[in-house]
Amino acid sequence: DAKTTQPTSMDCAEGRAANLPCNHSTISGNEYVYWYRQIHSQGPQYIIHGLKNNETNEMASLIITEDRKSSTLILPHATLRDTAVYYCIRRGGLLTGGGNKLTFGTGTQLKVEL
Amino acid sequence: DVKVTQSSRYLVKRTGEKVFLECVQDMDHENMFWYRQDPGLGLRLIYFSYDVKMKEKGDIPEGYSVSREKKERFSLILESASTNQTSMYLCASSFGGTGGPNTEAFFGQGTRLTVV
């Protein structure tokens, strides 16, 4: 069972960058790091994923360490609407038929405050 | 716009009843998932299907069964509902197959089931 470790909760001031860490020290070479978030009372929403290079999209940036044992999701200018639970997930990069399960941990509750 | 639709947002059932939770996706995805979410425990995978009539147990399948008769529909069945199955249930889907790039999963809005 693929495991990641995240802090239970974090606070961030509105307008500041939110940096959410994730430890995945046993990640294998063909596994990507995916990030999802879940705003209260909604289903999880995909944010970003990466293998070893840093990635950026309109929602966030993903920084993966050179040894790939950890990563950080960065929300550059957090707003109150970014308050959510953020999940870091390991997942194979290629489809493998019956092996494409998506396993979540307990995530990090990010609270963005004024 | 991609969509995963769960048949009910809120449901109240009695102990011992047979309960069906329905999920439909319009993206022609091969993979479909059922999760339950409880405070402090995060999302836990109940069952997973990677093709029509194919199913695989997740981490907590006990007390549940599933049905995938058509590609777009994945049903979760509680054969005899119990109070400890009171939870938020989430359905998801994603592309499947073999060899291509793995892609994101899309989630429904969830069904909050209360068993009394």
Short mmCIF file of C-alpha atoms in Angstrom, two decimals:
data_model
loop_
_atom_site.label_atom_id
_atom_site.label_comp_id
_atom_site.label_asym_id
_atom_site.label_seq_id
_atom_site.Cartn_x
_atom_site.Cartn_y
_atom_site.Cartn_z
CA ASP A 1 0.00 0.00 0.00
CA ALA A 2 1.61 3.25 -1.16
CA LYS A 3 2.06 5.65 1.77
CA THR A 4 2.76 9.34 2.15
CA THR A 5 3.13 11.42 5.30
CA GLN A 6 1.68 14.91 5.67
CA PRO A 7 1.19 17.26 8.62
CA THR A 8 -2.30 17.10 10.05
CA SER A 9 -2.94 20.82 9.79
CA MET A 10 -1.43 24.13 8.74
CA ASP A 11 -2.42 27.78 8.88
CA CYS A 12 -1.64 30.47 6.32
CA ALA A 13 -2.39 34.18 6.10
CA GLU A 14 -4.41 35.30 3.11
CA GLY A 15 -2.20 36.60 0.31
CA ARG A 16 0.84 34.70 1.51
CA ALA A 17 2.27 31.56 -0.05
CA ALA A 18 1.07 28.28 1.41
CA ASN A 19 3.73 25.56 1.36
CA LEU A 20 2.37 22.09 2.02
CA PRO A 21 4.98 19.36 2.55
CA CYS A 22 4.69 15.66 1.80
CA ASN A 23 7.06 12.85 2.62
CA HIS A 24 7.19 9.85 0.27
CA SER A 25 10.55 8.35 1.14
CA THR A 26 9.76 4.90 -0.31
CA ILE A 27 8.51 6.14 -3.66
CA SER A 28 9.56 3.95 -6.57
CA GLY A 29 11.01 5.14 -9.85
CA ASN A 30 7.82 4.89 -11.88
CA GLU A 31 5.52 6.54 -9.33
CA TYR A 32 4.28 10.07 -9.72
CA VAL A 33 3.25 12.42 -6.93
CA TYR A 34 -0.35 13.64 -7.26
CA TRP A 35 -2.05 16.35 -5.25
CA TYR A 36 -5.78 16.69 -4.68
CA ARG A 37 -7.77 18.97 -2.45
CA GLN A 38 -11.20 18.68 -0.88
CA ILE A 39 -13.19 21.72 0.04
CA HIS A 40 -15.79 21.10 2.72
CA SER A 41 -18.83 19.14 1.52
CA GLN A 42 -17.43 18.61 -1.97
CA GLY A 43 -15.64 15.74 -3.73
CA PRO A 44 -11.83 15.90 -4.07
CA GLN A 45 -10.45 17.97 -6.92
CA TYR A 46 -7.25 17.31 -8.84
CA ILE A 47 -4.55 20.00 -8.50
CA ILE A 48 -1.28 18.89 -10.07
CA HIS A 49 1.09 15.95 -10.47
CA GLY A 50 4.77 15.39 -11.23
CA LEU A 51 7.54 12.81 -11.51
CA LYS A 52 10.86 14.53 -10.82
CA ASN A 53 10.81 17.94 -12.44
CA ASN A 54 9.08 20.87 -10.81
CA GLU A 55 5.65 21.53 -12.24
CA THR A 56 3.43 24.60 -12.36
CA ASN A 57 -0.12 25.18 -13.50
CA GLU A 58 -2.78 27.81 -12.93
CA MET A 59 -3.59 26.43 -9.50
CA ALA A 60 -0.25 25.63 -7.90
CA SER A 61 3.41 24.69 -8.17
CA LEU A 62 4.91 21.34 -7.22
CA ILE A 63 8.51 21.11 -6.07
CA ILE A 64 9.99 17.60 -5.87
CA THR A 65 13.36 17.06 -4.20
CA GLU A 66 16.17 15.62 -6.26
CA ASP A 67 16.07 12.31 -4.38
CA ARG A 68 12.24 12.28 -4.82
CA LYS A 69 11.70 11.44 -1.17
CA SER A 70 9.61 14.50 -0.52
CA SER A 71 7.72 17.25 -2.27
CA THR A 72 6.04 20.58 -1.54
CA LEU A 73 2.84 21.94 -2.98
CA ILE A 74 2.90 25.73 -3.21
CA LEU A 75 -0.17 27.92 -3.46
CA PRO A 76 1.55 31.22 -4.31
CA HIS A 77 -1.11 33.63 -3.04
CA ALA A 78 -3.49 31.77 -0.78
CA THR A 79 -7.08 32.99 -0.51
CA LEU A 80 -9.86 32.08 1.90
CA ARG A 81 -11.27 29.80 -0.80
CA ASP A 82 -8.12 27.68 -0.62
CA THR A 83 -9.15 26.47 2.84
CA ALA A 84 -9.42 22.72 2.29
CA VAL A 85 -7.89 19.34 3.03
CA TYR A 86 -4.93 18.68 0.72
CA TYR A 87 -3.95 15.13 -0.18
CA CYS A 88 -0.59 13.97 -1.48
CA ILE A 89 -0.75 10.62 -3.29
CA ARG A 90 1.73 8.29 -4.97
CA ARG A 91 0.56 6.77 -8.21
CA GLY A 92 2.07 4.84 -11.09
CA GLY A 93 2.81 6.89 -14.18
CA LEU A 94 1.50 4.36 -16.63
CA LEU A 95 -1.84 2.64 -16.74
CA THR A 96 -1.54 -0.94 -15.58
CA GLY A 97 -4.95 -2.41 -16.21
CA GLY A 98 -6.33 -3.56 -12.90
CA GLY A 99 -3.65 -1.79 -10.85
CA ASN A 100 -4.77 1.80 -11.23
CA LYS A 101 -6.04 2.29 -7.69
CA LEU A 102 -5.93 5.69 -6.07
CA THR A 103 -5.12 5.50 -2.37
CA PHE A 104 -5.61 8.55 -0.14
CA GLY A 105 -4.14 9.26 3.27
CA THR A 106 -5.64 11.66 5.80
CA GLY A 107 -4.19 14.79 4.20
CA THR A 108 -3.38 18.25 5.57
CA GLN A 109 -6.14 20.61 6.68
CA LEU A 110 -5.07 24.03 5.40
CA LYS A 111 -6.77 26.99 7.02
CA VAL A 112 -6.32 30.34 5.30
CA GLU A 113 -7.11 33.27 7.55
CA LEU A 114 -7.38 37.02 7.19
CA ASP B 1 -17.59 19.46 -18.89
CA VAL B 2 -16.67 16.18 -17.22
CA LYS B 3 -19.17 14.80 -14.79
CA VAL B 4 -19.52 12.13 -12.15
CA THR B 5 -23.03 12.05 -10.76
CA GLN B 6 -24.16 10.34 -7.59
CA SER B 7 -27.85 9.60 -7.39
CA SER B 8 -28.49 11.12 -3.96
CA ARG B 9 -26.85 13.86 -1.93
CA TYR B 10 -28.44 12.75 1.35
CA LEU B 11 -29.97 9.41 2.26
CA VAL B 12 -31.48 8.04 5.48
CA LYS B 13 -32.02 4.29 5.79
CA ARG B 14 -32.99 1.89 8.53
CA THR B 15 -30.76 -0.80 10.00
CA GLY B 16 -31.05 -4.02 8.02
CA GLU B 17 -32.26 -2.39 4.82
CA LYS B 18 -30.59 -3.13 1.51
CA VAL B 19 -29.15 0.11 0.18
CA PHE B 20 -28.07 0.97 -3.35
CA LEU B 21 -25.80 3.92 -4.07
CA GLU B 22 -25.56 4.74 -7.76
CA CYS B 23 -22.81 6.51 -9.64
CA VAL B 24 -22.79 7.50 -13.30
CA GLN B 25 -19.95 9.03 -15.31
CA ASP B 26 -20.14 10.53 -18.80
CA MET B 27 -16.44 10.43 -19.70
CA ASP B 28 -16.21 6.85 -21.03
CA HIS B 29 -13.77 6.02 -18.22
CA GLU B 30 -12.73 2.44 -17.60
CA ASN B 31 -11.92 2.88 -13.89
CA MET B 32 -14.51 3.61 -11.26
CA PHE B 33 -14.05 3.78 -7.50
CA TRP B 34 -16.12 3.87 -4.33
CA TYR B 35 -14.72 5.50 -1.18
CA ARG B 36 -16.09 6.28 2.22
CA GLN B 37 -14.96 9.25 4.24
CA ASP B 38 -15.12 9.53 8.01
CA PRO B 39 -13.73 12.21 10.33
CA GLY B 40 -10.08 11.55 11.21
CA LEU B 41 -9.81 8.61 8.79
CA GLY B 42 -9.66 10.36 5.42
CA LEU B 43 -10.85 8.65 2.24
CA ARG B 44 -10.77 4.87 2.31
CA LEU B 45 -11.20 2.75 -0.80
CA ILE B 46 -14.07 0.26 -0.61
CA TYR B 47 -14.11 -1.22 -4.11
CA PHE B 48 -12.63 -0.48 -7.48
CA SER B 49 -13.66 -1.54 -10.99
CA TYR B 50 -11.36 -1.38 -14.00
CA ASP B 51 -13.80 -2.67 -16.59
CA VAL B 52 -17.39 -3.79 -17.04
CA LYS B 53 -18.15 -6.73 -14.73
CA MET B 54 -14.66 -6.48 -13.20
CA LYS B 55 -14.16 -5.53 -9.58
CA GLU B 56 -11.41 -5.47 -7.03
CA LYS B 57 -11.58 -5.12 -3.26
CA GLY B 58 -10.19 -2.01 -1.74
CA ASP B 59 -9.07 -1.52 1.85
CA ILE B 60 -12.46 -1.90 3.56
CA PRO B 61 -14.80 -4.09 1.45
CA GLU B 62 -16.52 -5.86 4.36
CA GLY B 63 -20.26 -5.28 4.40
CA TYR B 64 -20.32 -3.96 0.83
CA SER B 65 -20.65 -5.31 -2.68
CA VAL B 66 -20.57 -3.62 -6.07
CA SER B 67 -22.02 -4.01 -9.53
CA ARG B 68 -20.67 -2.79 -12.88
CA GLU B 69 -23.02 -3.97 -15.62
CA LYS B 70 -22.44 -0.97 -17.88
CA LYS B 71 -19.29 1.06 -18.38
CA GLU B 72 -20.84 4.32 -17.21
CA ARG B 73 -22.49 3.02 -14.04
CA PHE B 74 -20.98 1.68 -10.81
CA SER B 75 -23.27 0.72 -7.95
CA LEU B 76 -22.35 0.26 -4.31
CA ILE B 77 -24.61 -2.12 -2.37
CA LEU B 78 -25.01 -2.39 1.36
CA GLU B 79 -26.65 -5.79 1.73
CA SER B 80 -27.87 -5.13 5.28
CA ALA B 81 -27.18 -1.59 6.40
CA SER B 82 -25.73 -1.07 9.86
CA THR B 83 -25.21 2.08 11.90
CA ASN B 84 -21.43 1.84 11.47
CA GLN B 85 -21.95 2.36 7.75
CA THR B 86 -23.19 5.88 8.39
CA SER B 87 -20.70 7.91 6.38
CA MET B 88 -20.01 10.11 3.36
CA TYR B 89 -19.67 7.97 0.23
CA LEU B 90 -17.71 9.26 -2.75
CA CYS B 91 -17.57 7.87 -6.26
CA ALA B 92 -14.76 8.60 -8.72
CA SER B 93 -13.73 7.65 -12.24
CA SER B 94 -10.58 7.81 -14.37
CA PHE B 95 -9.20 6.53 -17.64
CA GLY B 96 -7.94 2.97 -17.55
CA GLY B 97 -6.36 0.42 -19.86
CA THR B 98 -2.70 -0.45 -20.09
CA GLY B 99 0.41 1.39 -21.18
CA GLY B 100 -0.95 4.88 -21.64
CA PRO B 101 -0.26 7.72 -19.22
CA ASN B 102 -2.11 7.56 -15.93
CA THR B 103 -4.48 10.46 -15.51
CA GLU B 104 -6.40 12.29 -12.84
CA ALA B 105 -9.55 10.94 -11.24
CA PHE B 106 -12.79 12.89 -11.16
CA PHE B 107 -15.06 12.75 -8.14
CA GLY B 108 -18.76 13.08 -7.56
CA GLN B 109 -20.22 15.36 -4.91
CA GLY B 110 -20.78 12.55 -2.45
CA THR B 111 -23.74 10.88 -0.76
CA ARG B 112 -24.15 11.38 2.96
CA LEU B 113 -25.77 8.19 4.22
CA THR B 114 -27.26 7.95 7.68
CA VAL B 115 -28.32 4.55 8.96
CA VAL B 116 -30.71 4.71 11.90
#
